[in-house]
Coordinates of C-alpha atoms in Angstrom, one line a residue:
X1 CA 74.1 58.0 104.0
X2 CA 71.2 58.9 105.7
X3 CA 69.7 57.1 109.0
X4 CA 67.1 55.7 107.0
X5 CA 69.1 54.3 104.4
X6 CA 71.3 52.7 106.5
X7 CA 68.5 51.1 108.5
X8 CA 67.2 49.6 105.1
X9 CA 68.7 46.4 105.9
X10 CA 68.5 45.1 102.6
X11 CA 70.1 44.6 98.9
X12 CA 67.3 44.2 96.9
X13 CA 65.2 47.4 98.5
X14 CA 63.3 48.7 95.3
X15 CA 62.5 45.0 94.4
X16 CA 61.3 44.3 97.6
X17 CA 59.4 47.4 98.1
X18 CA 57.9 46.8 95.1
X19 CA 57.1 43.1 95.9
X20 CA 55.9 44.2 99.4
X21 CA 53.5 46.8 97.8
X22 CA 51.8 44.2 95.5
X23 CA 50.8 42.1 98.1
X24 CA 49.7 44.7 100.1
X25 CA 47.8 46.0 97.5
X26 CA 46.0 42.7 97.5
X27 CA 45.4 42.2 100.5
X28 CA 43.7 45.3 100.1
X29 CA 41.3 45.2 97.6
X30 CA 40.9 41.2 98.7
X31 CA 39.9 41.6 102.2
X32 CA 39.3 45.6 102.7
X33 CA 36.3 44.1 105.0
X34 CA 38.3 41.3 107.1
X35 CA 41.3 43.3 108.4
X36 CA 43.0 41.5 110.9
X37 CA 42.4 42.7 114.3
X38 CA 45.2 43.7 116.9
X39 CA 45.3 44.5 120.3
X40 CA 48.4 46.3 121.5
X41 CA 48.8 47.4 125.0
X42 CA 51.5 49.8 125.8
X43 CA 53.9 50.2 129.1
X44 CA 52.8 53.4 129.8
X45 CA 50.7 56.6 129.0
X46 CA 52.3 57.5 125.3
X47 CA 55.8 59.1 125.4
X48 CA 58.4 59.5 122.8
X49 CA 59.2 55.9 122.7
X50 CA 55.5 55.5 121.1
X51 CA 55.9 57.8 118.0
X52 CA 56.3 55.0 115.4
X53 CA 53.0 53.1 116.5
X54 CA 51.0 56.6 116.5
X55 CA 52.4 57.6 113.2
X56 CA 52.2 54.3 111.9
X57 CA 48.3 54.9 112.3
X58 CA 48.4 58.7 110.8
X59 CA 50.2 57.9 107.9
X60 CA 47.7 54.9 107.4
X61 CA 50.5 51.8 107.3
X62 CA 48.9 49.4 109.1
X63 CA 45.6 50.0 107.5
X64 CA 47.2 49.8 104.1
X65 CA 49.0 46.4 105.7
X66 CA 45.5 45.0 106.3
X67 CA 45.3 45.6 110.2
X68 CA 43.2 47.4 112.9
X69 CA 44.9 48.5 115.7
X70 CA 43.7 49.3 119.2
X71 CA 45.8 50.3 121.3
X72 CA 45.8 50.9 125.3
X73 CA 47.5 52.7 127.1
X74 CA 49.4 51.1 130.2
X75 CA 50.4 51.5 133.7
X76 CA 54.2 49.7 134.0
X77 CA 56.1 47.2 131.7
X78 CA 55.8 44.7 134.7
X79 CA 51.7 44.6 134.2
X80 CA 52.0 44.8 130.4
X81 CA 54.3 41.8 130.5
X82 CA 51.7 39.8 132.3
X83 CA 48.6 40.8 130.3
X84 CA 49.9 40.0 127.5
X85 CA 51.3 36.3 128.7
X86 CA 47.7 35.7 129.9
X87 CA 46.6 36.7 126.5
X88 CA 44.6 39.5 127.0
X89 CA 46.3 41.3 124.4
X90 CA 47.6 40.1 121.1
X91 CA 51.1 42.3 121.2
X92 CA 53.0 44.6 124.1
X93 CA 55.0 47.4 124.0
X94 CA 57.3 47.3 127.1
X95 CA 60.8 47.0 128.9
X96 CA 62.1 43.5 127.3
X97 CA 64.1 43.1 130.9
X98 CA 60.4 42.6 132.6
X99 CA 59.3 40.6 129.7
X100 CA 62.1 37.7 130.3
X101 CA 61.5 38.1 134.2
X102 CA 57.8 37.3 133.2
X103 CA 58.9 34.6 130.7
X104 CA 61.4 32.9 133.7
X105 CA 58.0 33.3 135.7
X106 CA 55.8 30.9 133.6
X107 CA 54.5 33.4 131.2
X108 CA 54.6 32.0 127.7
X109 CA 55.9 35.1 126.0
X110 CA 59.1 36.4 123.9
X111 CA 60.2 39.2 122.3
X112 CA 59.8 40.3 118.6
X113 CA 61.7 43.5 118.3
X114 CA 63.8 44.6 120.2
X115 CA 64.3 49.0 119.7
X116 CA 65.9 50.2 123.0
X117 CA 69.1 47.4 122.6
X118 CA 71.6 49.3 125.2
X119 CA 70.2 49.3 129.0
X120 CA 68.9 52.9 129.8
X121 CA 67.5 52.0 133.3
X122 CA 69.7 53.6 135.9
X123 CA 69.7 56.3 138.3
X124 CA 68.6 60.1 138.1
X125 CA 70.3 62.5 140.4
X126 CA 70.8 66.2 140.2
X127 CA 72.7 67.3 137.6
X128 CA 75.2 69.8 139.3
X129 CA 75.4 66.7 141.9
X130 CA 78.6 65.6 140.7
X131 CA 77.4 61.9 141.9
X132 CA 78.8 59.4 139.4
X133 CA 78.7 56.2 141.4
X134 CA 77.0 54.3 143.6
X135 CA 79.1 55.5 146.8
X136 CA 78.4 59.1 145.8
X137 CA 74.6 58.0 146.6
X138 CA 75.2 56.3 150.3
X139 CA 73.7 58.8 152.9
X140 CA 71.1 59.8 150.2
X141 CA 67.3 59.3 149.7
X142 CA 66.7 57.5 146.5
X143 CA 63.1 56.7 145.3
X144 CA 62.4 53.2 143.9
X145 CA 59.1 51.2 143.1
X146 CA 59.5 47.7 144.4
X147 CA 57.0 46.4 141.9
X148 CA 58.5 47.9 138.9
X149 CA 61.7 46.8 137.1
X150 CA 64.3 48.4 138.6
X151 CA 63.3 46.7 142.3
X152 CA 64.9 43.0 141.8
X153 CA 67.8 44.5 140.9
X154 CA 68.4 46.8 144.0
X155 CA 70.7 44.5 146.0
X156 CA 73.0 43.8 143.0
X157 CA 73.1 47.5 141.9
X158 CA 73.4 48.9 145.1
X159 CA 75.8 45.9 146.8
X160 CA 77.4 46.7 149.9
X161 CA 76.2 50.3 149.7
X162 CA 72.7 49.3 150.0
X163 CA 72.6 49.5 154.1
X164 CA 73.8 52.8 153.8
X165 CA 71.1 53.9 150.7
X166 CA 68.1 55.1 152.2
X167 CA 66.0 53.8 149.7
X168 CA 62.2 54.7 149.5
X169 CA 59.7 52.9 148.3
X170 CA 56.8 55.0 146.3
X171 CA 54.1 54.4 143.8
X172 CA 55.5 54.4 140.6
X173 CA 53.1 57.3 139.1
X174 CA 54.0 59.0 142.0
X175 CA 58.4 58.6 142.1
X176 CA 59.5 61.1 139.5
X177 CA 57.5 63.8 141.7
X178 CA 59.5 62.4 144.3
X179 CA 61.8 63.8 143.1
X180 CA 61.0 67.2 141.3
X181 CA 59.9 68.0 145.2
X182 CA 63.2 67.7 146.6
X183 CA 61.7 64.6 148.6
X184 CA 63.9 62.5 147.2
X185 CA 68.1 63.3 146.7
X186 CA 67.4 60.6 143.4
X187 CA 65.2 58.3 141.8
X188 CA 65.7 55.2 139.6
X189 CA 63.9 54.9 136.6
X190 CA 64.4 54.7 132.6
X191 CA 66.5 57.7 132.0
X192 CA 65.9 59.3 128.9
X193 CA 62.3 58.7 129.1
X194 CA 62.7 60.8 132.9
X195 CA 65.1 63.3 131.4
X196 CA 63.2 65.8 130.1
X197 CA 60.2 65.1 132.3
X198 CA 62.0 67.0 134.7
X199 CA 64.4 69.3 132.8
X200 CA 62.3 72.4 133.8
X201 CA 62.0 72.0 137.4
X202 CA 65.0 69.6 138.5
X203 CA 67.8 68.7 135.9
X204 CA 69.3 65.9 136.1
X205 CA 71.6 63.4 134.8
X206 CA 72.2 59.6 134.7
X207 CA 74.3 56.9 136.8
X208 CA 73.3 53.7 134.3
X209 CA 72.8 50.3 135.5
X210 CA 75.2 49.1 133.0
X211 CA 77.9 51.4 133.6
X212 CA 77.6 48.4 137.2
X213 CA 77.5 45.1 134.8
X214 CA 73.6 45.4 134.9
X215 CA 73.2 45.3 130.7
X216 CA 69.1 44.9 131.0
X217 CA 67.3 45.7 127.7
X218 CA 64.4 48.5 127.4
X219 CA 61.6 48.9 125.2
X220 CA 60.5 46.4 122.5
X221 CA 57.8 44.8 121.5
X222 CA 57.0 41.1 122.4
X223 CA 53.8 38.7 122.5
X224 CA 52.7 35.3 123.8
X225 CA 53.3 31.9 122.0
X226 CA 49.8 31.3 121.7
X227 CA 48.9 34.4 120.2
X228 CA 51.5 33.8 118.0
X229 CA 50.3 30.4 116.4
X230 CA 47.0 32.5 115.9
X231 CA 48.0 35.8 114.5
X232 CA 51.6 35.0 113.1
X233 CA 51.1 36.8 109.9
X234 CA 49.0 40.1 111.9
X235 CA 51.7 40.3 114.0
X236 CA 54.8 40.0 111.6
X237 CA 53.5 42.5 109.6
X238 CA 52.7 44.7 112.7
X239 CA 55.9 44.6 114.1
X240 CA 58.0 45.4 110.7
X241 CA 55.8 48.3 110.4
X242 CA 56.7 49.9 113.4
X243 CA 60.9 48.5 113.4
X244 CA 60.4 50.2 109.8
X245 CA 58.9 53.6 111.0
X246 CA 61.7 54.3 113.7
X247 CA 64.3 55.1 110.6
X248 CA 61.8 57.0 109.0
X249 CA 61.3 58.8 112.5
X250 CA 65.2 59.3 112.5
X251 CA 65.5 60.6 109.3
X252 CA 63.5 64.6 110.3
X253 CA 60.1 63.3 110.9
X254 CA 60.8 63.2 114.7
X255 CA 58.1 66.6 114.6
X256 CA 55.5 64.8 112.5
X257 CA 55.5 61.9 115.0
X258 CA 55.1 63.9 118.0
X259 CA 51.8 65.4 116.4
X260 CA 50.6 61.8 115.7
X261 CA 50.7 61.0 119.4
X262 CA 49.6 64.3 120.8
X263 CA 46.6 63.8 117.7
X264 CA 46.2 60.4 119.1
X265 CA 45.7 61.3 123.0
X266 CA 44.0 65.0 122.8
X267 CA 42.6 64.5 126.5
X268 CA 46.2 64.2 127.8
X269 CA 48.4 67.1 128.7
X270 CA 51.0 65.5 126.7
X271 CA 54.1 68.1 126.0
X272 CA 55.2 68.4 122.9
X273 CA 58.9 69.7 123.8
X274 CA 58.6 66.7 126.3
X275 CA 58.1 64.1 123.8
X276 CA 60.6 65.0 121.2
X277 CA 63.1 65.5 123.9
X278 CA 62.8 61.8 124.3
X279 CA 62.9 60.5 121.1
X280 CA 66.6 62.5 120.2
X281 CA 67.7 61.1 124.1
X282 CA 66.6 57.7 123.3
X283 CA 68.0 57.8 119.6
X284 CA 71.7 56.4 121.3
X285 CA 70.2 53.3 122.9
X286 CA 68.7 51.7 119.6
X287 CA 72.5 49.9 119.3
X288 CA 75.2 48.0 120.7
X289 CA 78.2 46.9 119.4
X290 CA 76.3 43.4 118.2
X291 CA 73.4 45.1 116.6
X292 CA 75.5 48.7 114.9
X293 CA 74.9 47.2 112.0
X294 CA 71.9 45.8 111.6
X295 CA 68.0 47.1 111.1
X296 CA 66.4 48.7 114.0
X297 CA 64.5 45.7 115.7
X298 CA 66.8 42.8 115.2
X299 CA 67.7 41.7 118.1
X300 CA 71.3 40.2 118.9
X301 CA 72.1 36.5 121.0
X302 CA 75.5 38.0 122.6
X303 CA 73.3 40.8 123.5
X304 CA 70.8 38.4 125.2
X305 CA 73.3 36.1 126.7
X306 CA 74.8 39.3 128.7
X307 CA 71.5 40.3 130.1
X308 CA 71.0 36.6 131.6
X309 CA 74.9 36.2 132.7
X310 CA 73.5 39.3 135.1
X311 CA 69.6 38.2 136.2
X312 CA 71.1 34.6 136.8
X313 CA 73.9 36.2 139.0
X314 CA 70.8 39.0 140.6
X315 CA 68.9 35.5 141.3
X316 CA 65.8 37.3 139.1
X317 CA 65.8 34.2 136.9
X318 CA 66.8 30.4 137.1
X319 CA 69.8 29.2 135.8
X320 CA 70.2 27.4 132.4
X321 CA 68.1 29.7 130.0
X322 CA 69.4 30.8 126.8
X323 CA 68.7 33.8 124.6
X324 CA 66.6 31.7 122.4
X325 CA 64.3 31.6 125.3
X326 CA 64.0 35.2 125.0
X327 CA 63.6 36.7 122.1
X328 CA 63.3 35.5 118.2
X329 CA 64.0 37.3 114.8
X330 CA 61.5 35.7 112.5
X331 CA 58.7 38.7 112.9
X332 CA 60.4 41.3 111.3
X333 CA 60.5 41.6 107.3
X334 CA 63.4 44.4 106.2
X335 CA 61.1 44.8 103.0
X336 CA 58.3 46.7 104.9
X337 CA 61.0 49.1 105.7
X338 CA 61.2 50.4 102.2
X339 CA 57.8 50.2 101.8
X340 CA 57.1 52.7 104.9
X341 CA 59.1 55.1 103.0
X342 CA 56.9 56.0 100.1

């Protein structure tokens, strides 16, 4: 059975598709001149965790879904989380672990999809280091950004090695050369996204927050209440087009979705080699053992209720929360993913 297949999701998949694609094609010859309008702003500039959204436009699905999509690129999960709870943005791409530190901060968002399901923050060190825990780092220089995800969980990750850490603090579009210099011994970030990034000039490997009872989600898509009363339907269909396009992505397009981002971004020096590099080191994270079977997107409450066990111990959030808080299953329709496939 193929990746896509199994991803399906559904009993009834030529029924649905078929059901899917004659509302669709209503929608499209009832309101080809009123397609909804979405704004989607993304956690960074586009990297392999993008190819669904850029395809998605190439191959025409949202159109043929009745949307418009802009999207922006972004500069850190941390400001994407609070544009989009401030509404300036109808949807965000982002790490989901900043999106419920946002949500414990007053921001009235929550999560819709949920892709990158097993934590892949953790650290990058050299990969003929031999450094596997956190005691292998004290004595070293490890380079950090404060305002980015990784810096309320120092203390916890680092516990009573922290004093002897020397930890630096850098600009986050500035920490991964931190470490390709040598200035740095390692640098915490979202590994397979930094992987390959630096493959070519430093190799390294990855000592996982997890692995240290840290289980903090990674990408996914999420957007405000309010913009949910107002664009419900926009957004549903939006997000079950791009949970739908990540099998189809698994299943030997991974090529034709790096061409629709480099298509998309022709001003950017965007590598190729880079980008589908991390779509095959991402491709392990999409599951944990809650969500192994179940279509790419939905998210899990066991999964949920780990990741606030460890920010309520971290003091990132208040105490008393629970998943439902976080994150909700109601935005994704399995039938799209049939659909994507023809």
């Amino acid at each position: 059975m193929t990746f896509w297949a199994r991803n399906l999701g559904i009993k009834s998949s030529g029924l649905a598709a078929a059901t899917l694609a004659a509302s669709l094609m209503t929608a499209a010859s009832g309101h080809a001149q009123s397609a909804d309008t979405l704004a989607l702003r993304l956690d960074w500039a586009p990297h392999g965790m993008h190819a669904p959204i850029f395809l998605a436009v190439e191959k025409g699905w949202f159109k043929r879904a009745n949307l418009n999509v802009t999207i922006e690129d972004g500069n850190g999960s941390v400001i994407t989380a609070q544009l989009v709870g401030a509404g300036q943005f109808d949807i965000g791409h982002a790490s989901l672990s900043s999106v419920a530190i946002a949500l414990s901060k007053g921001m009235p968002v929550i999560s819709v999809a949920g892709f990158i399901r097993k934590s892949d923050m953790g650290v990058l060190v050299p990969a003929d280091s031999g450094w596997k825990t956190v005691k292998d780092l004290e004595g070293k220089k490890v380079a950090y950004t404060a305002g980015s995800l990784e810096g309320p969980f120092i203390n916890p990750f680092f516990g009573a090695s922290k004093s002897k850490v020397d930890l630096i603090n850098v600009d986050a579009a500035n920490k991964i050369g931190t470490y390709m210099t040598g200035t740095a011994d390692a640098v915490i970030s979202t590994v397979p996204y930094v992987l390959p990034l630096v493959a070519s000039k430093r190799p390294a490997t990855g000592i996982f927050f997890a692995d240290f009872g840290l289980d903090l989600p990674g990408f996914g898509l999420f957007a405000s209440h309010p913009k949910l009363r107002e664009k419900g339907p926009a957004i549903k269909r939006f997000t079950s087009i791009v949970a739908g396009a990540w099998p189809y992505v698994f299943d030997g397009h991974q090529d034709e979705a790096v061409q629709a981002i480099v298509k998309n971004r022709p001003l950017l020096p965007l590598d190729p080699k880079v980008l589908r590099a991390q779509i095959d080191l991402y491709k392990p994270f999409f599951h944990t053992e809650a969500t192994k079977d179940k279509p790419i997107g939905i998210q899990d409450a066991k999964d949920w209720a780990s990741t606030i066990k460890a920010m309520e111990t971290a003091e990132v959030i208040k105490t008393g929360s629970k998943p439902t808080d976080y994150f909700t299953n109601d935005y994704i329709d399995t039938a799209y993913f049939a659909q994507i496939s023809k």
